[in-house]
Short mmCIF file of C-alpha atoms in Angstrom, two decimals:
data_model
loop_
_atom_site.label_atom_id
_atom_site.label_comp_id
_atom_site.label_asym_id
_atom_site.label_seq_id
_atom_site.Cartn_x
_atom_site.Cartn_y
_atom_site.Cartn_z
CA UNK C 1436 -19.92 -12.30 9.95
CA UNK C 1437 -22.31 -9.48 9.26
CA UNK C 1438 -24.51 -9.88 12.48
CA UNK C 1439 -26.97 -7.55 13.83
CA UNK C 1440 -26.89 -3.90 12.79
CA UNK C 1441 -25.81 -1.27 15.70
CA UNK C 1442 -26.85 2.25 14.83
CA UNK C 1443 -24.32 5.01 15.83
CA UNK C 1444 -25.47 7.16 18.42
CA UNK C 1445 -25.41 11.07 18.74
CA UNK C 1446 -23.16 11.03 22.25
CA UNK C 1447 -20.56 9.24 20.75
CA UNK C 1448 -16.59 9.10 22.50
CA UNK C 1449 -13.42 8.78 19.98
CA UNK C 1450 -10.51 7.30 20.85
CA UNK C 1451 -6.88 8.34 19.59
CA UNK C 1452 -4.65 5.56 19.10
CA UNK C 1453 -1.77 4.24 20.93
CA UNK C 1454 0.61 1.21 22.18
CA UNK C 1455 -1.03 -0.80 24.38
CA UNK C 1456 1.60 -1.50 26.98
CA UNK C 1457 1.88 -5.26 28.34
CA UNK C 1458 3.66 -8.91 27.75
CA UNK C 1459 2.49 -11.02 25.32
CA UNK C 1460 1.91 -14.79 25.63
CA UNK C 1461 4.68 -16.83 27.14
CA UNK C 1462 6.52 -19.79 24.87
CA UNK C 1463 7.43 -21.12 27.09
CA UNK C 1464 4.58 -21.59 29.26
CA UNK C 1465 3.72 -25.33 30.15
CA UNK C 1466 1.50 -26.17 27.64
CA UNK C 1467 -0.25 -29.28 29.88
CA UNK C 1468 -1.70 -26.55 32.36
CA UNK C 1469 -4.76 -25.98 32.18
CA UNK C 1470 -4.45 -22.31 33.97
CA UNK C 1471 -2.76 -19.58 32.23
CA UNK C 1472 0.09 -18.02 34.61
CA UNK C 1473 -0.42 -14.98 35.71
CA UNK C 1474 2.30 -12.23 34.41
CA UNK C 1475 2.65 -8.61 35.27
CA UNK C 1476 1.86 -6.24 32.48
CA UNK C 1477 4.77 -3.66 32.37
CA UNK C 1478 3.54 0.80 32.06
CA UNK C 1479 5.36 2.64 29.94
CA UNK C 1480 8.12 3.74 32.51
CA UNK C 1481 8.39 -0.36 31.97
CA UNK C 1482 7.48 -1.01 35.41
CA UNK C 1483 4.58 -3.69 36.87
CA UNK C 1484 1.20 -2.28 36.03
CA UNK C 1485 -1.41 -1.65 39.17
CA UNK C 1486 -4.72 -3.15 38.80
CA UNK C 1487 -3.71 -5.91 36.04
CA UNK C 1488 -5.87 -8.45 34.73
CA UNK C 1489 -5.58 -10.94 32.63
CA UNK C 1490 -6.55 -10.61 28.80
CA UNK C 1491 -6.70 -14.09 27.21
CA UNK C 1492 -7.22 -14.50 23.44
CA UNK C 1493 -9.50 -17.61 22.71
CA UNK C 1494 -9.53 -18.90 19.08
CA UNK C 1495 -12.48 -21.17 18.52
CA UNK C 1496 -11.74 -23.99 16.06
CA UNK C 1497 -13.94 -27.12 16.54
CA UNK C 1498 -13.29 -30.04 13.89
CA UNK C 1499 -16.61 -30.11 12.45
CA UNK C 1500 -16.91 -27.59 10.62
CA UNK C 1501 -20.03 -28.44 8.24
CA UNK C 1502 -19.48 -25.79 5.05
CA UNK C 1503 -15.61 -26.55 4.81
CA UNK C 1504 -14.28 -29.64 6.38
CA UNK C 1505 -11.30 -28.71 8.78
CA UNK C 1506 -11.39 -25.20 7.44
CA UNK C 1507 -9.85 -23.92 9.95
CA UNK C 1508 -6.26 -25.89 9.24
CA UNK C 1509 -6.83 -25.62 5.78
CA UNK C 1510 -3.91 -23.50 4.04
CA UNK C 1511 -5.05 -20.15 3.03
CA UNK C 1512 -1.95 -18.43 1.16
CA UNK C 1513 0.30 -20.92 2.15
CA UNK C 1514 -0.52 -20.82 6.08
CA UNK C 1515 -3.23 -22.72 7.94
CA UNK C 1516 -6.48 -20.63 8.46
CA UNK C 1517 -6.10 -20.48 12.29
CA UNK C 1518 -2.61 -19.23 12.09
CA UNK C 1519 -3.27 -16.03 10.38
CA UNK C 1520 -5.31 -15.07 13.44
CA UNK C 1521 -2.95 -16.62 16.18
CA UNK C 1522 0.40 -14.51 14.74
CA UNK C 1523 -1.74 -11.33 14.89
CA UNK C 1524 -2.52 -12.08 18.38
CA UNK C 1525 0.81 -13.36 19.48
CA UNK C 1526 2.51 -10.34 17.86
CA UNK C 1527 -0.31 -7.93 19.37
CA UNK C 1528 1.66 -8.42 22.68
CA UNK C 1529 -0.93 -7.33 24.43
CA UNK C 1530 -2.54 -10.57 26.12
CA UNK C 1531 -1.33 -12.30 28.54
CA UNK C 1532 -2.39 -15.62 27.16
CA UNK C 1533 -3.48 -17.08 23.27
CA UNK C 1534 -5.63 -19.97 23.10
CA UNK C 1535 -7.12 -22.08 20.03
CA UNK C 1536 -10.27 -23.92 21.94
CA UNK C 1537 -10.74 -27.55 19.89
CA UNK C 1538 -11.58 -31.03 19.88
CA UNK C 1539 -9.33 -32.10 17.28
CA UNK C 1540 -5.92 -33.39 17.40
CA UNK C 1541 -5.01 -31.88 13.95
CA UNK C 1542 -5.71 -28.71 14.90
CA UNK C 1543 -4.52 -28.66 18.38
CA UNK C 1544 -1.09 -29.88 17.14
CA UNK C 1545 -1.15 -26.81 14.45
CA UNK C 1546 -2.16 -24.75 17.22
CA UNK C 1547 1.13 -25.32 19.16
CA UNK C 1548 2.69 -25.16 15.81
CA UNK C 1549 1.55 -21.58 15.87
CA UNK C 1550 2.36 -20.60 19.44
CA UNK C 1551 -0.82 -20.83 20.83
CA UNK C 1552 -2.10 -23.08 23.86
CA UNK C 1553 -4.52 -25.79 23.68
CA UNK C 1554 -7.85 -25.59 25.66
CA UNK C 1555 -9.34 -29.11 24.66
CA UNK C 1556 -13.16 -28.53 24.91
CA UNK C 1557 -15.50 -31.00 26.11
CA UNK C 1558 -17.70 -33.07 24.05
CA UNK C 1559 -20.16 -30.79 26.04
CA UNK C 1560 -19.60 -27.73 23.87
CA UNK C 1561 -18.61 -30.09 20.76
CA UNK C 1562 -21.53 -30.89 19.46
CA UNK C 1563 -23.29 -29.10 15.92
CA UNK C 1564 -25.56 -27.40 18.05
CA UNK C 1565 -22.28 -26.13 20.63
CA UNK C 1566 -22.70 -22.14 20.65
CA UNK C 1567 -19.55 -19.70 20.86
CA UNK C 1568 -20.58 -18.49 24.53
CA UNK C 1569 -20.85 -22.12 25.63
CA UNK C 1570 -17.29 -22.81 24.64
CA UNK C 1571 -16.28 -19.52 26.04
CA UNK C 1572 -18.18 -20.48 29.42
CA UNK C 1573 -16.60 -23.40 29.72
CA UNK C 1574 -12.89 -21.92 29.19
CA UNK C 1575 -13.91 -19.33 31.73
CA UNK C 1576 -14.24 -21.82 34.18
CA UNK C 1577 -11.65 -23.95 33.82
CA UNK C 1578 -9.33 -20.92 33.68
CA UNK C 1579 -10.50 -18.26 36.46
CA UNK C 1580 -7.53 -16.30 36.61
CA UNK C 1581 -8.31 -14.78 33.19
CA UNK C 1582 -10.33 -11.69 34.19
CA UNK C 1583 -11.32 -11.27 30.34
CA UNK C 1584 -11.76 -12.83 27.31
CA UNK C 1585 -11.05 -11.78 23.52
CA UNK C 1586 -12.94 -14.12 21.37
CA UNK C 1587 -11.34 -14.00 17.97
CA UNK C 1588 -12.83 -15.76 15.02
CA UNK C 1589 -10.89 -18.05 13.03
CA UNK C 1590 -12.33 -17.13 9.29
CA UNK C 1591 -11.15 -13.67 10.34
CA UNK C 1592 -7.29 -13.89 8.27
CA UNK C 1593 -7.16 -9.85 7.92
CA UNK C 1594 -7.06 -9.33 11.01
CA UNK C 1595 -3.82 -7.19 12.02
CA UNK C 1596 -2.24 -6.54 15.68
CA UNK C 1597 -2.74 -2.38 15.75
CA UNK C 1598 -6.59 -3.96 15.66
CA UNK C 1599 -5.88 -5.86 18.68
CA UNK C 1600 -4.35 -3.18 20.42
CA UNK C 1601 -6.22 -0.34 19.83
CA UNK C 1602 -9.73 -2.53 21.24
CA UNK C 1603 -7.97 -3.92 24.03
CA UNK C 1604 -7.12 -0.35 25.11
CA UNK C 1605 -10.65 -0.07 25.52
CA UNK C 1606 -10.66 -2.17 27.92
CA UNK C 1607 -7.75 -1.51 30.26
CA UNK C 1608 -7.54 2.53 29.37
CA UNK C 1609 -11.13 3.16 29.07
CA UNK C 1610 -13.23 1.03 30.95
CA UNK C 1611 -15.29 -0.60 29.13
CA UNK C 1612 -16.90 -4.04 29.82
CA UNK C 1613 -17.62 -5.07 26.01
CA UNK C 1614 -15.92 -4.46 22.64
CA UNK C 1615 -16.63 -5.85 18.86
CA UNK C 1616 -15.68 -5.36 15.75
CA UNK C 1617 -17.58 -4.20 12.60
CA UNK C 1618 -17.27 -2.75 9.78
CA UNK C 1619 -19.36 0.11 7.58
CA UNK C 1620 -21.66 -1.36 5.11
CA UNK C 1621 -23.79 0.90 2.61
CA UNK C 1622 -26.46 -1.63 1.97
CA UNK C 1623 -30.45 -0.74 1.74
CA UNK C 1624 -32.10 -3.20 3.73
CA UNK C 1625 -35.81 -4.33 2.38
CA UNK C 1626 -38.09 -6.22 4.51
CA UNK C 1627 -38.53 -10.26 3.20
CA UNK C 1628 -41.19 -11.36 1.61
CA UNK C 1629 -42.77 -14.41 3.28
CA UNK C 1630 -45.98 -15.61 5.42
CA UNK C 1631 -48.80 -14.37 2.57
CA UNK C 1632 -47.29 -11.08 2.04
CA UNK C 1633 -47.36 -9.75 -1.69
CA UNK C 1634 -45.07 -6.40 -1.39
CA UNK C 1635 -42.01 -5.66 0.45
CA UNK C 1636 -40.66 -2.20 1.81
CA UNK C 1637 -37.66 -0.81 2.62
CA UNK C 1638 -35.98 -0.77 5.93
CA UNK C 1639 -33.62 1.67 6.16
CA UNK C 1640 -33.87 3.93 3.18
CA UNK C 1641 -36.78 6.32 1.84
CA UNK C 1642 -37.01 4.77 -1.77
CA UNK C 1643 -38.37 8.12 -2.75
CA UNK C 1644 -35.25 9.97 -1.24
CA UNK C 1645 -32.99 7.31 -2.32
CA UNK C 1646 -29.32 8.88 -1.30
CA UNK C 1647 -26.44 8.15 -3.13
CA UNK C 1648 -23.45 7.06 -1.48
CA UNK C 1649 -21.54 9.61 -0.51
CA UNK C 1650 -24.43 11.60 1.15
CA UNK C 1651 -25.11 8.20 3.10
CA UNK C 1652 -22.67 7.20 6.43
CA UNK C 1653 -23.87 3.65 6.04
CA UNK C 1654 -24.60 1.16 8.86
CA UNK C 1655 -22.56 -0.48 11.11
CA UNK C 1656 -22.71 -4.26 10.87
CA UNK C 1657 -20.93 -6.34 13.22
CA UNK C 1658 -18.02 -8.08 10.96
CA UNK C 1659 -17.24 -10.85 13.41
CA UNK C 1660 -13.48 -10.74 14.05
CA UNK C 1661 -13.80 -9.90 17.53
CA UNK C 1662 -15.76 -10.18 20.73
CA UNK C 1663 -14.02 -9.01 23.99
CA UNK C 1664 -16.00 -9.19 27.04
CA UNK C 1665 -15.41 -9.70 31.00
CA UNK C 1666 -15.23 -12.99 32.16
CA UNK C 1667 -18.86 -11.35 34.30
CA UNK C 1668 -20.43 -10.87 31.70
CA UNK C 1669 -19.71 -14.76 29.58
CA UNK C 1670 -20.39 -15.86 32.83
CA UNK C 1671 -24.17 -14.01 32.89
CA UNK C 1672 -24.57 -15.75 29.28
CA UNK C 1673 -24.21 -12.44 26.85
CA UNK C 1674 -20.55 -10.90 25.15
CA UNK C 1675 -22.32 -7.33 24.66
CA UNK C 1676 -23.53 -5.44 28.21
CA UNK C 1677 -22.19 -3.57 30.84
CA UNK C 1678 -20.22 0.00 29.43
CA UNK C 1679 -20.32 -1.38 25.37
CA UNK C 1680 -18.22 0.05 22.65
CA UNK C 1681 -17.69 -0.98 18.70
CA UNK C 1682 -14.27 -0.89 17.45
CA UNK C 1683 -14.53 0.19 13.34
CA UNK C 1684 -12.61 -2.22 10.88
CA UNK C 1685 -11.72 -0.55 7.27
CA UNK C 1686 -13.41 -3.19 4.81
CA UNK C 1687 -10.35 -4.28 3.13
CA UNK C 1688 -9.57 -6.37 6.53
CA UNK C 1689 -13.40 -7.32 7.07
CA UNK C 1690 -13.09 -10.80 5.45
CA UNK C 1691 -15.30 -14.26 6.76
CA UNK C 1692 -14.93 -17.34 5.40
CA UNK C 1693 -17.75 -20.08 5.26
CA UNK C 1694 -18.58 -22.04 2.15
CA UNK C 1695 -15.85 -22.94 -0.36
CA UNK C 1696 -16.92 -19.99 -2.82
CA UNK C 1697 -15.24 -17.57 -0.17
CA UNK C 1698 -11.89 -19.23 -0.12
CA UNK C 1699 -10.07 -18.02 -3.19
CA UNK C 1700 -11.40 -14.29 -2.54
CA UNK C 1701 -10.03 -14.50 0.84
CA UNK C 1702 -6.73 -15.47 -0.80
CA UNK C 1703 -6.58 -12.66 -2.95
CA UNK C 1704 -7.66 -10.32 -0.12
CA UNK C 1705 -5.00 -11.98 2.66
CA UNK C 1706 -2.53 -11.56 0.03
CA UNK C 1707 -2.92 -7.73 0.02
CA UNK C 1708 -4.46 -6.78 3.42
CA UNK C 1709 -3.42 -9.87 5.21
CA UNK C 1710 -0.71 -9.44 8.54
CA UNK C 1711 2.64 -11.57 7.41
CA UNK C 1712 4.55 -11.21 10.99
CA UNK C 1713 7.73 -9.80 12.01
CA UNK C 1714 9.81 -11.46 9.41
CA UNK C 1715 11.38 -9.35 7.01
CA UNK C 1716 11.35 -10.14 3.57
CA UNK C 1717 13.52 -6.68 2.42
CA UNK C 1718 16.41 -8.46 4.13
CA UNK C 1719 16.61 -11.63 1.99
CA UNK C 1720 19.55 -11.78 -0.80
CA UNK C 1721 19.42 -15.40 -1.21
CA UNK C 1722 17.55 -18.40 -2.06
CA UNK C 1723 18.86 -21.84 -1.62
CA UNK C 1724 16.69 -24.42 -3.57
CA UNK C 1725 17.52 -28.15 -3.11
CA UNK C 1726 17.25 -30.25 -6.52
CA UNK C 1727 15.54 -33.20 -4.91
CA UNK C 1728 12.47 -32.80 -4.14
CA UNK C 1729 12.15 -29.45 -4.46
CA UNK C 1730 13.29 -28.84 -8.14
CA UNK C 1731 11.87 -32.10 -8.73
CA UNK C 1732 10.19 -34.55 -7.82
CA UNK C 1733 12.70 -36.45 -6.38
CA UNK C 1734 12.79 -38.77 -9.30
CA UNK C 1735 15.38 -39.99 -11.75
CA UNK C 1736 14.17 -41.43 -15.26
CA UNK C 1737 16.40 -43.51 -17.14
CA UNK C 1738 16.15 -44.16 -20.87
CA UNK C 1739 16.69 -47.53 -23.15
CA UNK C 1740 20.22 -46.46 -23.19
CA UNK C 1741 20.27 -46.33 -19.27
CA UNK C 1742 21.00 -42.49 -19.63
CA UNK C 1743 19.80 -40.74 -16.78
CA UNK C 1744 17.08 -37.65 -16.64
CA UNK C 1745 15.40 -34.87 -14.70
CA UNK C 1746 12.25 -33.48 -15.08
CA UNK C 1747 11.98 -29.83 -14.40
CA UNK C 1748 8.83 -27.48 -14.30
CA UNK C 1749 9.11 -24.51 -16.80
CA UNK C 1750 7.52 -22.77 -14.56
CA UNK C 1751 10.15 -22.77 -12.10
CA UNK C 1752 12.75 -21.91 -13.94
CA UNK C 1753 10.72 -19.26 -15.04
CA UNK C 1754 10.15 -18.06 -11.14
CA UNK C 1755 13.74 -18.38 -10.69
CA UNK C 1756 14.56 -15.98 -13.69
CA UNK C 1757 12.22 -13.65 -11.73
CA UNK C 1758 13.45 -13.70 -8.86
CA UNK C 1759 17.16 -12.85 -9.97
CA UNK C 1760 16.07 -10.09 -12.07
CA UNK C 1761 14.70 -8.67 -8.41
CA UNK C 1762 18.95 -8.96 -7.30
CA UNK C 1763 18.22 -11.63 -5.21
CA UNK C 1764 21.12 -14.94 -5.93
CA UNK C 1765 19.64 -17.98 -6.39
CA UNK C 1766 21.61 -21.30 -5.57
CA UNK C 1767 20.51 -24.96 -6.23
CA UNK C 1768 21.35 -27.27 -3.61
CA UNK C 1769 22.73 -31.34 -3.97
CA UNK C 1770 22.85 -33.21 -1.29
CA UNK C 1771 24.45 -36.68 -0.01
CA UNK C 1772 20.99 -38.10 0.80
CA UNK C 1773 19.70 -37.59 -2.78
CA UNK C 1774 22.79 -36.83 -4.57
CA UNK C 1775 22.26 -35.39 -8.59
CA UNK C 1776 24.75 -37.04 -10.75
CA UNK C 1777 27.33 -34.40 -11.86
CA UNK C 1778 26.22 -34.58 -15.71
CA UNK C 1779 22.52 -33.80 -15.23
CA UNK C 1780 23.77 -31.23 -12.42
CA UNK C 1781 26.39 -29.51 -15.08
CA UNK C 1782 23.06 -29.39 -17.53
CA UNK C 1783 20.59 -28.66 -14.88
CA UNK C 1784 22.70 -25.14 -13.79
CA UNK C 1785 23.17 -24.63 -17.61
CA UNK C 1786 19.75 -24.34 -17.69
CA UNK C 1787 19.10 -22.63 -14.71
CA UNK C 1788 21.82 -20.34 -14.78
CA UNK C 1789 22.29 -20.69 -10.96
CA UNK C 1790 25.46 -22.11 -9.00
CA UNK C 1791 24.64 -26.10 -8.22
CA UNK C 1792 26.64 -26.71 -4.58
CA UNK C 1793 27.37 -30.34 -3.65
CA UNK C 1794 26.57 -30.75 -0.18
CA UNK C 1795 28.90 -33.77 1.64
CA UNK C 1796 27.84 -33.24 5.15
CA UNK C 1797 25.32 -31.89 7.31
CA UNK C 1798 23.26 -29.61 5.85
CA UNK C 1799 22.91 -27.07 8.26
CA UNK C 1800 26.81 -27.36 8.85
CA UNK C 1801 27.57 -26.51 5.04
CA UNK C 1802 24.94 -23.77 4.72
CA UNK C 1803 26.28 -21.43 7.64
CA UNK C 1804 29.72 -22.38 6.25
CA UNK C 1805 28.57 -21.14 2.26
CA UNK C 1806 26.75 -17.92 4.17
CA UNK C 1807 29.74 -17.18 6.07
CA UNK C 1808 31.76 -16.82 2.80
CA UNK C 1809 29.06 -14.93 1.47
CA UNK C 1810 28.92 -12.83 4.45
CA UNK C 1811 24.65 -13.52 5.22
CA UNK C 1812 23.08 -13.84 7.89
CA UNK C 1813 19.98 -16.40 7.96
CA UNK C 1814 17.81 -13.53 8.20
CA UNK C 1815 19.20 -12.65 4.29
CA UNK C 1816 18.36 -16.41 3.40
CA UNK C 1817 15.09 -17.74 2.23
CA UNK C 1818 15.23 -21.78 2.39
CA UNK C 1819 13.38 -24.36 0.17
CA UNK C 1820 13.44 -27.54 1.68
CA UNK C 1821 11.58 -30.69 1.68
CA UNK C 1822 12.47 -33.30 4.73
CA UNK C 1823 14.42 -34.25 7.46
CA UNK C 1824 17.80 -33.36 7.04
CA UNK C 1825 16.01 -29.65 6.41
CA UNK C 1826 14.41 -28.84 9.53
CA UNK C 1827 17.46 -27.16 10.88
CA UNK C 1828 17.77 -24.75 8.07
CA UNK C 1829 14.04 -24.57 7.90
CA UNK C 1830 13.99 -23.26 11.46
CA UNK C 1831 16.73 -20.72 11.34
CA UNK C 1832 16.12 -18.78 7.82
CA UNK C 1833 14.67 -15.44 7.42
CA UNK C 1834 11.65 -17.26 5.22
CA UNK C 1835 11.53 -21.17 5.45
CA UNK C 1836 9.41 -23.04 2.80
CA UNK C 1837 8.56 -26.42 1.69
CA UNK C 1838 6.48 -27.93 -1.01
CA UNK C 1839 3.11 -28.96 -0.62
CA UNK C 1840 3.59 -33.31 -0.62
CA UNK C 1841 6.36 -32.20 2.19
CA UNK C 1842 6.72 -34.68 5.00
CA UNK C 1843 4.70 -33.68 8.65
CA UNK C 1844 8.41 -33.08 10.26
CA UNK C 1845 9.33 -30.92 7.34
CA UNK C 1846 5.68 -29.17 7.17
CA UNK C 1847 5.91 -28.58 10.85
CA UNK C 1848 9.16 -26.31 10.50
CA UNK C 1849 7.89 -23.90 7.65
CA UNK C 1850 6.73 -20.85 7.44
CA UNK C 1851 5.00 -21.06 4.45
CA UNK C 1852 3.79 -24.07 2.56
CA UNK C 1853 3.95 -24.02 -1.20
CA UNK C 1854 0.56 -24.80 -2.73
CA UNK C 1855 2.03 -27.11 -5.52
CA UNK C 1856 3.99 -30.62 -4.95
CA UNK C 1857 7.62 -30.29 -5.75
CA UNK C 1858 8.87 -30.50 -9.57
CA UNK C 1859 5.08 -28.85 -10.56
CA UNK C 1860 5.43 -25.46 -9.76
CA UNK C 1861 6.56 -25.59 -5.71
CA UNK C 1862 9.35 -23.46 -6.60
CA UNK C 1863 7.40 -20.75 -8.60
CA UNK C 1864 4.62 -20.51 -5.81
CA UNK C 1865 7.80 -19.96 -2.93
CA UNK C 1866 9.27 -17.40 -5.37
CA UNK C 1867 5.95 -15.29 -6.61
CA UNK C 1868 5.07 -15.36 -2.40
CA UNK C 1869 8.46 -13.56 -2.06
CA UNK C 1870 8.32 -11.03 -4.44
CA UNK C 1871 4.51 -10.34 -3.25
CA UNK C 1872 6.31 -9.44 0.75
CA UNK C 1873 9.00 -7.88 -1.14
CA UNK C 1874 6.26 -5.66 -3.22
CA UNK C 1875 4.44 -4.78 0.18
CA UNK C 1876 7.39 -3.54 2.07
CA UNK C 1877 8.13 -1.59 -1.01
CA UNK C 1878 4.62 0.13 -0.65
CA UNK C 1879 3.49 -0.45 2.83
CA UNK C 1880 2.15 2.70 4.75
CA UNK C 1881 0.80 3.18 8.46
CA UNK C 1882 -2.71 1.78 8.09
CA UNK C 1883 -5.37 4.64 8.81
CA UNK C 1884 -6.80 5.49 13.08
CA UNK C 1885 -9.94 3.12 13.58
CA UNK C 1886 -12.95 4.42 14.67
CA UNK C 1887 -13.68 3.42 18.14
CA UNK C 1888 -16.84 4.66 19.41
CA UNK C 1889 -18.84 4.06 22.64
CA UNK C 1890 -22.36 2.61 22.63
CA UNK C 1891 -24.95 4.24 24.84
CA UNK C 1892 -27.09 1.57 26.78
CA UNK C 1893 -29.67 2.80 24.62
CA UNK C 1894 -27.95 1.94 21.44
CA UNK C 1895 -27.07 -1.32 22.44
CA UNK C 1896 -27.48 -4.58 19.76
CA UNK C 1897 -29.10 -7.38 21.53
CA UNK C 1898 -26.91 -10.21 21.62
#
C-alpha cells in the first residue's frame, strides 16, 4: 500500500455514519455460475430497495505471488491471509456478491472454504506482468449484472465490516462513482537523489519551518485496502474518476503485507485490531481436548519392560492451567479410534487435573449427550480436534480448532488452525488464542466515525 498522495481539499463533504441496508452474499448460491444472481437489497422499512445495483466484492489472489509464495493462503494468526478479508466482507452484508479472483486450485478451494465464490481468471490476466484493473476488467465482463465493483486487497487483514459499510454508503447514499481507502501519514517527503544531482530538497515541508506533529494534519496516502469503482469506469481502464471520494482508515487497521519481514508485525497487529467474526468467545465455558493427537502426538512409547508412555508438552499443561484459572472447565477426551490405556489416562488427568471421558461411540453422539448433562450449548464449547471422526464437532462448536499437522478434512472444518503440531504446543496456541478473544470482548469499544471526505475533480490522484 501507500500509493500516491491525495491532498485534502478546502470544499470538503463529511459523512455521518450509518447501517448500510442490504443482503449479503448468498451460501447458497451455485458456485459453478459464472453470473452472480441478482437479489433485492431490502430499505430500512425492510422492503425491496428502488434503483438497486449490484455491489460485488472481488478479492484478488493470484498464485504467484513473487515476495511470499502463496501468501495469500498462508495462515496469519491461525487463519489463511485471504480469509481475514473475505469474513469482513461476508459479515459487511452489504454486497450482493464476494469473490476471491485466482488461478490456483489451493486457493480457490480455501476460498469456498471461506464463503466466497470463485472467479477463475484467465491465463490472460495471470501472468507477472497481469495488473489489478486487468483482472477486474475481465470479471466485469464475464459478470455484467454487477453494476460495481469493490476491489479489496488480500494483504489488507485489519480490515473490519463498519469499513465496508460506511464506503459503500458512498456509493448507494451519496453518489459517488469512486471510493478508496487511506490512511494519515505524517511523513516529510524529500526529493531522491539520482541522474547527477548532488543535493536533495524537501517536498512537502519548509525545513526551516519544520512543524512538529501536532501542528501538522499530515498527508493522505492511499493505504490500499480498498478500491470501489463503477463497473463504467473499470471498463474505461481507471478505478478513480467520475464524482471521487477517500474513505479515512485509523492506522491501527492500515496494515500491507509483502515481503516476509511484514508477516509477524501483521500478526501482532491482526491480533489486536484484526475483525474475528460473529462468534462469541464470552459464551464459551468449556474446552474439550482429545488426548490423541491433540495432547500428543498420537504416539505411544513403550519401554524395555514393555511399559507404556505419553509424551506431553509442558507447555500445554501449562495453557490448560491458564485457561481454568479464567473459569472455563477443561475436559480431555479418549476415544475408540485411538483409545489411551486407562493407567496412563488415570496419570495423564493426575497431571492435568482435568476429567479424562472415554468416548465408546460416535463422537458427536457422546459430546451433545456430556453437554446435555452439563446443560451447554455448542456455542459454550470450544473443540480441539484433529481428524475425521471430528469434523462434526468441529463444525457445530462455538470455536473449532485443530493442530497444525491436522489432516485437509479436519483443516477444512476449523476455525482456527493452531500454529504448532499436536503434543508441541497445539494446545497452548488454541488456549492463549482464546483468552486473547476473551481479553477483547472484555475491552472492546465502538471503533471511532471515519473520515469520509469528497475529492474535488481538481484534487483528484491520477490513477
Amino acid at each position: 500500500a501507500g500509493g500516491p498522495l491525495c491532498k485534502s481539499g478546502d470544499d470538503v463533504t463529511k459523512l455521518v455514519r450509518g447501517m448500510a441496508t442490504s443482503t449479503g452474499p448468498d451460501p447458497a448460491a451455485d458456485e459453478s455460475s459464472d453470473r452472480p444472481a441478482k437479489r433485492p437489497r431490502l430499505d430500512s422499512n425492510g422492503e425491496v430497495s428502488r434503483g438497486h445495483r449490484h455491489i460485488a466484492a472481488v478479492i484478488l489472489a493470484r498464485g504467484g505471488s513473487k515476495g511470499i509464495p502463496l501468501k495469500n493462503i498462508k495462515m496469519l494468526a491461525g487463519v489463511p491471509l485471504i480469509g481475514w478479508v473475505v469474513r469482513a466482507a461476508v459479515d459487511s452484508k452489504v454486497f450482493d456478491s464476494v469473490w476471491v479472483s485466482t488461478d490456483h486450485d489451493d486457493i480457490e478451494s480455501v476460498a469456498k472454504k471461506c464463503g466466497a465464490r470463485v472467479h477463475r481468471r484467465s491465463a490472460a490476466v495471470s501472468k507477472d506482468t497481469s495488473t489489478s484493473l486487468e483482472t477486474l476488467q475481465e470479471f466485469s465482463k464475464l459478470n455484467p449484472d454487477v453494476d460495481v465493483i469493490c476491489n479489496i486487497q488480500a494483504t489488507s487483514p485489519c480490515l473490519h465490516p463498519h469499513h465496508l459499510k460506511e464506503a459503500v454508503e458512498m456509493i448507494t447514499k451519496h453518489g459517488y462513482q469512486s471510493v478508496f481507502s487511506v490512511v494519515r501519514r505524517h511523513h516529510f517527503r524529500w526529493q531522491e537523489v539520482k541522474n547527477g544531482v548532488t543535493s536533495t530538497t524537501a517536498l512537502n515541508l519548509n525545513p526551516a519551518q519544520r512543524p512538529r506533529r501536532q501542528d501538522w494534519d499530515g498527508e493522505l496516502c492511499e493505504n490500499g485496502s480498498f478500491y470501489f469503482a463503477t463497473k463504467e469506469l473499470i471498463g474505461q481502464g481507471i478505478l478513480q474518476g467520475g464524482k471521487t471520494a477517500y474513505f479515512e482508515m485509523q492506522p491501527e487497521y492500515s496494515v500491507d503485507i509483502d515481503v516476509d519481514i511484514d508477516w509477524p508485525v501483521a500478526e501482532q497487529r491482526v491480533l489486536r485490531y484484526g475483525y474475528f467474526g460473529k462468534d462469541k468467545p464470552e459464551l464459551l465455558r468449556l474446552l474439550l481436548c482429545n488426548v490423541s493427537g491433540c495432547l500428543t502426538d498420537g504416539q505411544v512409547y513403550m519401554s524395555a519392560g514393555a511399559e507404556e508412555m505419553l509424551s506431553v508438552n509442558s507447555r500445554d499443561l501449562t495453557g490448560i492451567s491458564m485457561l481454568k484459572k479464567w473459569g472455563m472447565e477443561v475436559i480431555l477426551i479418549s476415544s475408540s479410534e485411538n483409545p489411551v490405556p486407562k493407567p496412563l489416562a488415570d496419570k495423564l488427568s493426575q497431571k492435568t487435573g482435568c476429567e479424562l471421558v472415554h468416548l465408546t461411540e460416535q463422537k458427536q453422539v457422546e459430546v451433545e449427550r456430556l453437554m446435555m448433562k452439563k446443560k451447554l450449548a455448542w456455542e459454550e464449547v470450544a473443540y480441539l480436534g484433529n481428524d475425521v471422526p471430528d469434523v462434526g464437532c468441529l463444525n457445530l462448536a462455538g470455536l473449532g480448532a485443530v493442530p497444525l499437522d491436522a489432516p485437509m478434512v479436519a483443516l477444512n472444518a476449523a476455525k482456527y488452525t493452531c500454529q504448532n503440531p499436536a503434543g508441541r504446543g497445539a494446545v497452548r496456541d488454541f488456549i492463549e488464542h482464546i483468552l486473547r478473544l476473551k481479553e477483547r470482548v472484555s475491552v472492546e469499544v465502538e471503533p471511532p466515525c471515519s473520515n469520509l471526505t469528497e475529492l474535488n475533480s481538481d484534487q483528484k490522484s491520477e490513477h
